[in-house]
CSV table of C-alpha atoms and ligand atoms in Angstrom, one decimal:
chain,number,residue,atom,x,y,z
I,7,MET,CA,-3.5,14.4,25.4
I,8,ASN,CA,-2.5,10.3,24.0
I,9,ILE,CA,-3.2,10.4,20.1
I,10,PRO,CA,-2.3,7.3,18.8
I,11,PHE,CA,-0.8,6.8,15.1
I,12,TYR,CA,-4.0,5.8,14.0
I,13,LYS,CA,-7.6,4.8,15.4
I,14,PRO,CA,-9.6,3.1,12.3
I,15,SER,CA,-13.7,4.3,12.0
I,16,ILE,CA,-16.1,2.5,13.1
I,17,THR,CA,-19.6,3.1,12.5
I,18,ASP,CA,-22.7,1.4,13.8
I,19,ASP,CA,-23.1,0.1,9.9
I,20,GLU,CA,-20.3,-2.3,10.1
I,21,ILE,CA,-21.3,-3.6,13.6
I,22,HIS,CA,-24.8,-4.7,12.5
I,23,GLU,CA,-23.9,-5.8,9.4
I,24,VAL,CA,-21.0,-8.4,11.1
I,25,ILE,CA,-24.0,-9.2,13.8
I,26,ASP,CA,-26.2,-10.1,10.6
I,27,THR,CA,-23.6,-12.5,9.4
I,28,LEU,CA,-23.3,-13.8,11.8
I,29,ARG,CA,-26.4,-15.2,12.5
I,30,SER,CA,-27.5,-15.9,8.7
I,31,ALA,CA,-24.7,-19.1,10.1
I,32,TRP,CA,-22.5,-18.4,6.6
I,33,LEU,CA,-19.3,-17.6,8.0
I,34,THR,CA,-16.2,-17.9,5.7
I,35,THR,CA,-16.1,-16.9,2.2
I,36,GLY,CA,-20.2,-16.5,0.7
I,37,PRO,CA,-22.6,-14.1,-0.4
I,38,LYS,CA,-21.4,-10.9,1.8
I,39,THR,CA,-17.6,-11.5,0.2
I,40,LYS,CA,-19.0,-11.5,-3.7
I,41,GLN,CA,-21.7,-8.2,-2.8
I,42,PHE,CA,-17.8,-6.5,-1.4
I,43,GLU,CA,-16.1,-7.7,-4.7
I,44,LYS,CA,-18.7,-6.6,-7.0
I,45,GLU,CA,-18.8,-3.6,-5.0
I,46,PHE,CA,-15.5,-3.3,-5.3
I,47,SER,CA,-15.0,-3.4,-8.7
I,48,ALA,CA,-17.4,-0.4,-9.5
I,49,TYR,CA,-15.4,1.7,-7.2
I,50,MET,CA,-12.3,1.0,-8.2
I,51,GLY,CA,-13.4,0.4,-12.1
I,52,HIS,CA,-11.5,-2.8,-12.5
I,53,SER,CA,-13.6,-5.6,-13.9
I,54,TYR,CA,-12.7,-7.9,-11.7
I,55,SER,CA,-11.9,-8.4,-8.3
I,56,LEU,CA,-10.7,-11.7,-5.9
I,57,ALA,CA,-11.0,-10.3,-2.0
I,58,VAL,CA,-8.4,-12.6,-0.2
I,59,ASN,CA,-6.8,-11.9,3.6
I,60,SER,CA,-4.4,-9.7,3.2
I,61,CYS,CA,-2.7,-7.6,0.8
I,62,THR,CA,-0.2,-9.8,1.4
I,63,ALA,CA,-1.6,-13.2,-1.2
I,64,ALA,CA,-3.3,-10.9,-3.1
I,65,LEU,CA,0.6,-9.8,-4.6
I,66,HIS,CA,1.4,-13.1,-4.4
I,67,LEU,CA,-1.3,-14.4,-6.5
I,68,ALA,CA,-0.6,-12.0,-9.0
I,69,LEU,CA,2.9,-12.8,-9.3
I,70,GLU,CA,1.7,-16.4,-9.7
I,71,ALA,CA,-1.1,-15.5,-11.4
I,72,VAL,CA,1.6,-14.1,-14.5
I,73,GLY,CA,3.5,-17.1,-14.2
I,74,LEU,CA,6.3,-15.4,-12.0
I,75,LYS,CA,8.9,-18.8,-12.4
I,76,GLU,CA,12.4,-19.1,-10.0
I,77,ASN,CA,15.2,-17.3,-10.1
I,78,GLN,CA,13.4,-15.1,-12.5
I,79,THR,CA,14.0,-10.6,-11.5
I,80,VAL,CA,11.0,-8.4,-10.4
I,81,VAL,CA,12.0,-4.7,-10.0
I,82,VAL,CA,10.6,-3.6,-6.1
I,83,PRO,CA,11.6,-0.7,-4.5
I,84,SER,CA,14.0,-1.1,-0.9
I,85,MET,CA,11.2,2.0,-0.2
I,86,THR,CA,8.4,0.0,0.5
I,87,PHE,CA,7.1,-2.9,4.0
I,88,ALA,CA,8.5,-6.2,3.7
I,89,ALA,CA,5.2,-7.8,1.5
I,90,THR,CA,5.9,-6.0,-1.8
I,91,ALA,CA,9.3,-8.0,-2.1
I,92,GLU,CA,9.0,-11.6,0.0
I,93,VAL,CA,6.6,-12.7,-1.9
I,94,VAL,CA,9.0,-12.9,-4.9
I,95,ARG,CA,11.2,-15.0,-2.6
I,96,TYR,CA,8.4,-17.0,-1.7
I,97,PHE,CA,9.1,-18.2,-5.7
I,98,ASN,CA,12.9,-18.2,-5.2
I,99,ALA,CA,13.1,-15.2,-7.6
I,100,ARG,CA,15.5,-11.5,-7.2
I,101,PRO,CA,14.0,-8.7,-6.4
I,102,LEU,CA,15.8,-6.5,-7.8
I,103,LEU,CA,15.6,-3.5,-4.8
I,104,VAL,CA,15.6,-0.3,-6.4
I,105,ASP,CA,15.7,3.4,-5.0
I,106,CYS,CA,13.0,6.0,-5.0
I,107,ARG,CA,12.6,9.7,-5.9
I,108,GLU,CA,13.0,12.0,-3.0
I,109,ASP,CA,10.0,14.4,-3.6
I,110,ASP,CA,7.1,11.4,-3.3
I,111,PHE,CA,9.1,8.9,-3.0
I,112,ASN,CA,7.8,6.3,-5.6
I,113,ILE,CA,10.7,4.5,-7.7
I,114,ASP,CA,12.0,6.5,-10.0
I,115,VAL,CA,12.1,5.3,-13.5
I,116,ASP,CA,16.1,6.7,-14.5
I,117,ASP,CA,17.6,4.2,-11.5
I,118,VAL,CA,14.9,1.8,-12.6
I,119,GLU,CA,16.3,1.7,-15.6
I,120,ARG,CA,20.6,1.7,-15.1
I,121,ARG,CA,19.2,-1.2,-13.2
I,122,ILE,CA,17.3,-3.2,-15.5
I,123,GLU,CA,20.5,-2.6,-17.8
I,124,ASP,CA,22.8,-4.2,-15.3
I,125,ALA,CA,20.8,-7.2,-14.5
I,126,LEU,CA,20.8,-7.9,-18.0
I,127,LYS,CA,24.5,-7.6,-18.4
I,128,LYS,CA,23.9,-10.1,-15.2
I,129,GLY,CA,22.3,-12.2,-17.7
I,130,GLU,CA,18.9,-11.9,-15.4
I,131,ASP,CA,16.3,-12.8,-16.1
I,132,VAL,CA,14.1,-9.5,-15.7
I,133,ALA,CA,10.4,-10.7,-15.4
I,134,ALA,CA,7.8,-8.1,-13.9
I,135,ILE,CA,8.2,-4.8,-11.8
I,136,ILE,CA,5.5,-4.6,-8.8
I,137,PRO,CA,5.2,-0.1,-8.2
I,138,VAL,CA,4.9,1.0,-4.9
I,139,HIS,CA,2.1,4.2,-4.9
I,140,VAL,CA,3.8,5.5,-1.4
I,141,GLY,CA,1.3,6.9,1.3
I,142,GLY,CA,-1.1,7.5,-1.8
I,143,GLN,CA,0.2,9.4,-4.0
I,144,VAL,CA,0.1,7.3,-7.6
I,145,GLY,CA,4.2,7.3,-8.8
I,146,ASP,CA,5.0,7.6,-12.3
I,147,MET,CA,2.7,5.4,-14.3
I,148,THR,CA,3.3,6.6,-16.8
I,149,GLY,CA,7.4,6.0,-16.9
I,150,ILE,CA,6.5,2.9,-15.2
I,151,MET,CA,4.3,1.5,-18.5
I,152,ARG,CA,7.4,2.8,-21.2
I,153,LEU,CA,9.9,0.1,-18.6
I,154,ALA,CA,7.7,-2.4,-18.9
I,155,ASP,CA,6.9,-2.2,-23.0
I,156,ASN,CA,11.1,-1.6,-23.2
I,157,TYR,CA,12.3,-4.8,-21.2
I,158,ASN,CA,8.7,-7.0,-21.3
I,159,LEU,CA,7.5,-6.9,-18.3
I,160,ARG,CA,4.6,-8.1,-16.4
I,161,VAL,CA,3.0,-4.8,-13.6
I,162,ILE,CA,1.8,-5.1,-10.7
I,163,GLU,CA,0.9,-2.7,-8.4
I,164,ASP,CA,1.3,-2.5,-4.5
I,165,ALA,CA,-2.2,-0.1,-4.7
I,166,ALA,CA,-1.7,-1.0,-0.4
I,167,HIS,CA,-2.3,2.8,-0.2
I,168,CYS,CA,-4.7,3.6,-2.4
I,169,CYS,CA,-8.3,3.0,-1.7
I,170,PRO,CA,-8.2,5.8,-2.9
I,171,ALA,CA,-6.6,7.1,-4.8
I,172,TYR,CA,-6.3,9.6,-8.8
I,173,TYR,CA,-4.1,11.3,-11.3
I,174,ARG,CA,-3.7,12.0,-14.8
I,175,ASP,CA,-1.2,13.0,-17.1
I,176,ASP,CA,-2.0,16.3,-17.0
I,177,THR,CA,-4.4,18.9,-16.5
I,178,THR,CA,-6.7,18.5,-19.7
I,179,ASP,CA,-7.1,14.5,-19.5
I,180,VAL,CA,-9.8,13.2,-16.6
I,181,TRP,CA,-8.9,11.7,-13.9
I,182,LYS,CA,-7.6,7.8,-14.0
I,183,GLN,CA,-8.2,5.5,-10.7
I,184,VAL,CA,-5.2,4.4,-9.8
I,185,GLY,CA,-4.2,0.7,-11.0
I,186,SER,CA,-5.8,1.3,-14.4
I,187,VAL,CA,-3.1,1.0,-16.4
I,188,GLY,CA,-1.5,-1.9,-14.3
I,189,GLU,CA,-1.5,-5.6,-14.9
I,190,ILE,CA,-3.2,-6.4,-11.6
I,191,SER,CA,-3.4,-3.6,-8.5
I,192,CYS,CA,-3.5,-5.2,-4.8
I,193,TYR,CA,-5.0,-3.5,-2.3
I,194,SER,CA,-4.7,-3.8,1.5
I,195,PHE,CA,-7.3,-3.9,4.6
I,196,TYR,CA,-5.2,-4.2,7.3
I,197,ALA,CA,-6.4,-2.6,10.6
I,198,ASN,CA,-5.3,0.9,9.8
I,199,LYS,CA,-5.4,1.2,6.0
I,200,THR,CA,-7.6,3.8,4.3
I,201,ILE,CA,-10.8,0.8,4.6
I,202,THR,CA,-10.2,-2.2,6.5
I,203,THR,CA,-11.4,-5.4,7.1
I,204,GLY,CA,-9.5,-5.8,10.0
I,205,GLU,CA,-7.0,-8.0,7.6
I,206,GLY,CA,-8.2,-8.0,4.4
I,207,GLY,CA,-7.0,-7.4,0.7
I,208,MET,CA,-7.8,-7.7,-2.8
I,209,ALA,CA,-6.4,-8.4,-5.8
I,210,CYS,CA,-8.0,-6.7,-9.3
I,211,THR,CA,-7.6,-7.4,-12.6
I,212,ASN,CA,-9.5,-6.8,-16.1
I,213,ASP,CA,-8.0,-9.4,-17.7
I,214,ARG,CA,-10.5,-12.8,-17.4
I,215,GLU,CA,-7.7,-15.1,-17.3
I,216,LEU,CA,-5.4,-13.6,-15.2
I,217,ILE,CA,-8.9,-13.5,-12.6
I,218,GLU,CA,-10.1,-16.8,-12.3
I,219,ARG,CA,-6.5,-18.4,-11.5
I,220,MET,CA,-6.1,-16.3,-8.9
I,221,GLN,CA,-10.1,-17.4,-7.9
I,222,ILE,CA,-8.4,-20.7,-8.1
I,223,MET,CA,-5.0,-20.5,-6.3
I,224,SER,CA,-6.3,-18.2,-4.0
I,225,LEU,CA,-8.5,-21.7,-2.5
I,226,HIS,CA,-6.5,-24.5,-3.1
I,227,GLY,CA,-6.3,-24.8,-6.1
I,228,ILE,CA,-9.6,-26.3,-6.9
I,229,SER,CA,-12.2,-25.1,-10.4
I,230,ARG,CA,-14.9,-24.5,-8.0
I,231,ASP,CA,-15.8,-22.3,-4.9
I,232,ALA,CA,-16.7,-23.4,-1.4
I,233,TRP,CA,-20.3,-21.4,-1.9
I,234,LYS,CA,-21.5,-22.9,-5.3
I,235,ARG,CA,-20.3,-26.4,-4.2
I,236,PHE,CA,-21.9,-26.2,-1.3
I,237,SER,CA,-25.2,-24.0,-2.1
I,238,GLY,CA,-28.1,-25.0,-3.8
I,239,ASP,CA,-26.9,-24.1,-7.0
I,240,GLY,CA,-23.7,-25.3,-7.4
I,241,SER,CA,-22.3,-29.8,-7.7
I,242,TRP,CA,-20.4,-31.6,-4.6
I,243,TYR,CA,-17.5,-32.4,-6.9
I,244,TYR,CA,-14.3,-30.4,-7.7
I,245,GLU,CA,-11.4,-31.2,-9.0
I,246,ILE,CA,-7.1,-29.9,-7.5
I,247,ILE,CA,-5.2,-28.4,-10.5
I,248,ALA,CA,-2.6,-26.8,-9.3
I,249,PRO,CA,-1.1,-27.0,-5.2
I,250,GLY,CA,-3.1,-23.8,-3.9
I,251,PHE,CA,-2.9,-21.6,-1.6
I,252,LYS,CA,-6.1,-20.8,1.2
I,253,TYR,CA,-6.4,-17.0,0.6
I,254,ASN,CA,-10.3,-16.4,0.8
I,255,LEU,CA,-11.4,-13.9,2.6
I,256,THR,CA,-13.9,-14.6,5.0
I,257,ASP,CA,-18.4,-13.3,5.5
I,258,VAL,CA,-17.6,-11.5,9.0
I,259,ALA,CA,-14.4,-9.6,7.1
I,260,SER,CA,-16.5,-8.5,4.5
I,261,SER,CA,-19.4,-7.1,6.4
I,262,ILE,CA,-16.7,-4.9,7.9
I,263,GLY,CA,-15.9,-4.1,3.9
I,264,LEU,CA,-18.7,-3.6,2.7
I,265,HIS,CA,-19.4,-0.5,4.4
I,266,GLN,CA,-16.1,0.9,5.0
I,267,LEU,CA,-16.0,0.9,0.7
I,268,ARG,CA,-19.3,2.5,1.6
I,269,ARG,CA,-17.7,5.1,3.5
I,270,ALA,CA,-14.3,5.6,1.3
I,271,ASP,CA,-15.1,8.7,-0.1
I,272,ALA,CA,-16.6,9.9,3.4
I,273,LEU,CA,-12.8,8.9,4.7
I,274,HIS,CA,-10.7,10.0,2.1
I,275,ARG,CA,-12.3,13.7,3.0
I,276,MET,CA,-12.8,13.4,6.2
I,277,ARG,CA,-8.0,12.4,5.9
I,278,THR,CA,-7.9,15.1,3.4
I,279,SER,CA,-9.0,18.4,5.9
I,280,ARG,CA,-7.0,16.9,8.1
I,281,ALA,CA,-3.7,16.5,6.0
I,282,GLU,CA,-4.5,19.8,5.1
I,283,LEU,CA,-4.8,20.8,8.4
I,284,TYR,CA,-1.3,19.2,9.0
I,285,THR,CA,0.6,21.6,6.0
I,286,GLU,CA,-1.2,24.6,7.1
I,287,LEU,CA,0.0,25.0,10.0
I,288,LEU,CA,3.5,22.9,9.5
I,289,LYS,CA,3.8,26.8,7.6
I,290,GLY,CA,6.5,28.2,8.7
I,291,VAL,CA,8.3,25.6,10.6
I,292,ASP,CA,12.2,26.0,8.8
I,293,GLU,CA,12.7,22.1,10.9
I,294,ILE,CA,10.6,20.6,8.5
I,295,ILE,CA,9.6,19.5,4.9
I,296,PRO,CA,5.9,18.8,4.8
I,297,PRO,CA,5.3,16.1,2.1
I,298,PHE,CA,5.7,16.7,-1.7
I,299,GLN,CA,2.3,16.9,-3.1
I,300,LYS,CA,2.4,16.2,-6.7
I,301,GLU,CA,0.7,17.8,-9.3
I,302,ASN,CA,-2.5,16.0,-11.5
I,303,ARG,CA,-1.8,13.3,-8.1
I,304,ILE,CA,-4.9,13.5,-5.9
I,305,HIS,CA,-3.4,11.8,-2.3
I,306,SER,CA,-5.2,9.0,-0.5
I,307,TRP,CA,-4.1,10.3,2.4
I,308,HIS,CA,-2.6,7.1,3.5
I,309,LEU,CA,-0.1,8.7,5.4
I,310,TYR,CA,1.0,11.7,6.5
I,311,VAL,CA,5.3,12.1,5.8
I,312,ILE,CA,7.6,14.7,7.2
I,313,ARG,CA,10.8,15.2,6.6
I,314,LEU,CA,12.8,17.0,8.6
I,315,ARG,CA,15.5,19.2,7.9
I,316,LEU,CA,18.7,17.3,10.4
I,317,SER,CA,21.8,20.2,9.9
I,318,LYS,CA,19.4,23.1,11.4
I,319,LEU,CA,18.6,19.9,14.6
I,320,SER,CA,20.7,19.4,17.2
I,321,ILE,CA,18.7,16.2,17.7
I,322,ASP,CA,18.4,12.8,14.8
I,323,ARG,CA,15.5,11.9,14.1
I,324,GLY,CA,15.0,8.6,16.6
I,325,GLU,CA,14.9,11.5,19.3
I,326,PHE,CA,13.0,13.8,17.6
I,327,ILE,CA,9.8,10.4,17.9
I,328,THR,CA,11.0,9.9,21.7
I,329,LYS,CA,10.7,13.7,22.6
I,330,LEU,CA,6.8,12.8,20.4
I,331,LYS,CA,6.1,10.1,22.6
I,332,GLU,CA,6.8,11.7,26.1
I,333,LYS,CA,4.0,14.3,24.3
I,334,GLY,CA,2.2,11.2,24.3
I,335,ILE,CA,1.6,11.4,20.2
I,336,GLY,CA,2.3,8.2,18.4
I,337,CYS,CA,4.3,8.5,15.4
I,338,SER,CA,6.1,5.6,12.6
I,339,VAL,CA,9.0,5.1,9.9
I,340,HIS,CA,7.4,4.1,6.7
I,341,TRP,CA,10.0,2.7,6.4
I,342,LEU,CA,13.6,0.9,6.7
I,343,PRO,CA,14.5,0.2,2.9
I,344,LEU,CA,15.0,-3.3,2.5
I,345,HIS,CA,17.9,-3.2,1.2
I,346,MET,CA,18.6,-2.3,5.0
I,347,HIS,CA,16.9,-4.7,6.9
I,348,PRO,CA,19.6,-8.4,8.1
I,349,TYR,CA,17.5,-10.6,5.5
I,350,TYR,CA,18.1,-9.0,2.2
I,351,ARG,CA,21.2,-6.6,3.5
I,352,ASP,CA,22.7,-10.6,3.2
I,353,LEU,CA,21.2,-12.2,1.1
I,354,TYR,CA,22.9,-9.6,-1.4
I,355,GLY,CA,25.3,-7.8,-0.3
I,356,TYR,CA,24.0,-3.9,-0.1
I,357,VAL,CA,25.4,-1.3,1.7
I,358,PRO,CA,23.2,2.0,2.6
I,359,GLU,CA,25.0,3.3,-0.3
I,360,ASP,CA,23.9,1.1,-2.7
I,361,ILE,CA,20.3,2.3,-2.9
I,362,PRO,CA,21.4,6.2,-1.2
I,363,VAL,CA,17.9,8.3,-1.8
I,364,ALA,CA,16.5,5.8,0.4
I,365,ALA,CA,19.0,5.6,2.9
I,366,SER,CA,19.4,8.8,3.2
I,367,LEU,CA,15.3,9.5,2.8
I,368,TYR,CA,15.0,6.5,6.5
I,369,ASN,CA,16.9,9.0,8.8
I,370,GLU,CA,15.1,12.3,8.0
I,371,ILE,CA,10.6,10.6,7.9
I,372,ILE,CA,8.4,10.5,10.4
I,373,SER,CA,4.9,8.7,10.0
I,374,LEU,CA,2.3,11.7,11.7
I,375,PRO,CA,-0.7,10.8,13.1
I,376,LEU,CA,-3.5,10.4,10.4
I,377,TYR,CA,-7.1,8.7,10.8
I,378,PRO,CA,-10.4,10.1,9.8
I,379,ASP,CA,-12.0,11.2,13.5
I,380,MET,CA,-9.0,13.4,14.1
I,381,THR,CA,-10.3,16.2,16.0
I,382,ASP,CA,-8.8,19.9,15.1
I,383,GLU,CA,-7.8,20.5,18.3
I,384,GLU,CA,-4.9,16.9,18.2
I,385,VAL,CA,-3.9,18.0,14.6
I,386,HIS,CA,-2.5,21.1,16.7
I,387,TYR,CA,-2.1,19.3,19.1
I,388,VAL,CA,0.8,17.5,17.3
I,389,VAL,CA,1.8,20.7,15.1
I,390,ASP,CA,1.9,23.4,18.4
I,391,SER,CA,4.2,19.5,20.2
I,392,ILE,CA,6.6,19.7,17.4
I,393,ARG,CA,6.9,22.9,17.0
I,394,ASP,CA,8.1,22.5,20.7
I,395,VAL,CA,10.8,20.0,20.1
I,396,VAL,CA,12.4,22.0,17.0
I,397,ALA,CA,12.4,24.3,19.4
I,398,GLY,CA,14.1,23.3,21.9
I,399,ASN,CA,16.2,21.5,20.3
I,400,ARG,CA,18.3,23.5,16.8
I,401,ASN,CA,21.3,23.5,15.8
I,402,ALA,CA,22.9,25.6,18.1
I,403,GLY,CA,25.9,26.7,15.3
I,404,LEU,CA,22.9,28.0,12.9
Z,1896,PLP,C1,-0.1,-2.9,4.2
Z,1896,PLP,C2,1.0,-2.8,2.7
Z,1896,PLP,C3,1.2,-4.4,2.8
Z,1896,PLP,C4,0.5,-5.2,3.5
Z,1896,PLP,O1,-0.8,-5.1,3.1
Z,1896,PLP,P1,-1.5,-6.5,4.4
Z,1896,PLP,O2,-3.1,-7.0,3.6
Z,1896,PLP,O3,-0.8,-6.5,5.5
Z,1896,PLP,O4,-1.0,-7.7,3.4
Z,1896,PLP,C5,1.6,-4.4,1.8
Z,1896,PLP,N1,2.3,-2.8,0.7
Z,1896,PLP,C6,2.8,-2.1,1.7
Z,1896,PLP,C7,2.8,-1.3,0.9
Z,1896,PLP,C8,2.0,-1.9,2.6
Z,1896,PLP,O5,1.8,-0.9,2.9
């Protein structure tokens, strides 16, 4: 059997909408993108959404809109994708890399507090924090908002994995959609994310000034967007008010996004049932720790990350992945922590133990294939293969 790490779920609805757009002769940002933004705001419960060509662009615009300056510091987890920290470097600002919790891999609020205190003692100007909801499970936003209050931090949520994800503080509260307390939340529609436009992203906020700044900066710092300029209801006149970027999403991409969004709940249910089947089938495999499911969270199941109990195995994580690959199964690792990548390691002089939980988790984690159209048979095959690899590679000493 051949099971890829990810397969997007595309129906005739997406295909027909793209064809409709191509025939309409309006290919770039226009009515379909406006509609996508409107429906995304309604779905997520935000006042405003701005469609852009990646989540990385959304994060960059968010930091620009909150006024990040050169030499300021932004708290970023080490356990994340490149984008979360690189956008801080775009400003020549410093990402203060922090550790994660061992259970849900999300930011460890106590560790953040210690590292902020240290940074302040060294005279750093800590301006913002970018929590990442790893794999699609919302982190401790209550703890993060308390830190934000204490240290006067702007809060930008990297919700790349979270369309949709919900949380509440305890069982008597109503469910909140991800992004409901941060000032700006950013979503990814990259090909393997929960909903996709091929490449794409969204920046959402309830603050009118922030959305207006992001709108302007997403299109060359021009005070009016192209659609209004060139369509009948707009004027030809525009002004450049800042050196902006070119981050707008095309109507071709939004055509895909509109139908992916309308299917978001269905896609979520499909991923959830795949994840539940994995967890059920992995029961009793002592060498594997299934994903931790925090109380009061509705997981998006963008990722299904298992941990290996290395002391019970004679092979390491890399060899485990190779053996699954030999059986036709595509796995991934999320992630090599940022402080262990040459760029951050050399720039700030990190050793792995500086951020110990992330460094040690890295040796144990494997992201299994998980996509909406994955069949029961495929999930069974992956788990049977895991059982085979475990059985053939038990630690002889135990
Ligand atoms: C995928 C991802 C991004 C970047 O998304 P793009 O749309 O590819 O720019 C940012 N943060 C995290 C945590 C991601 O997984």
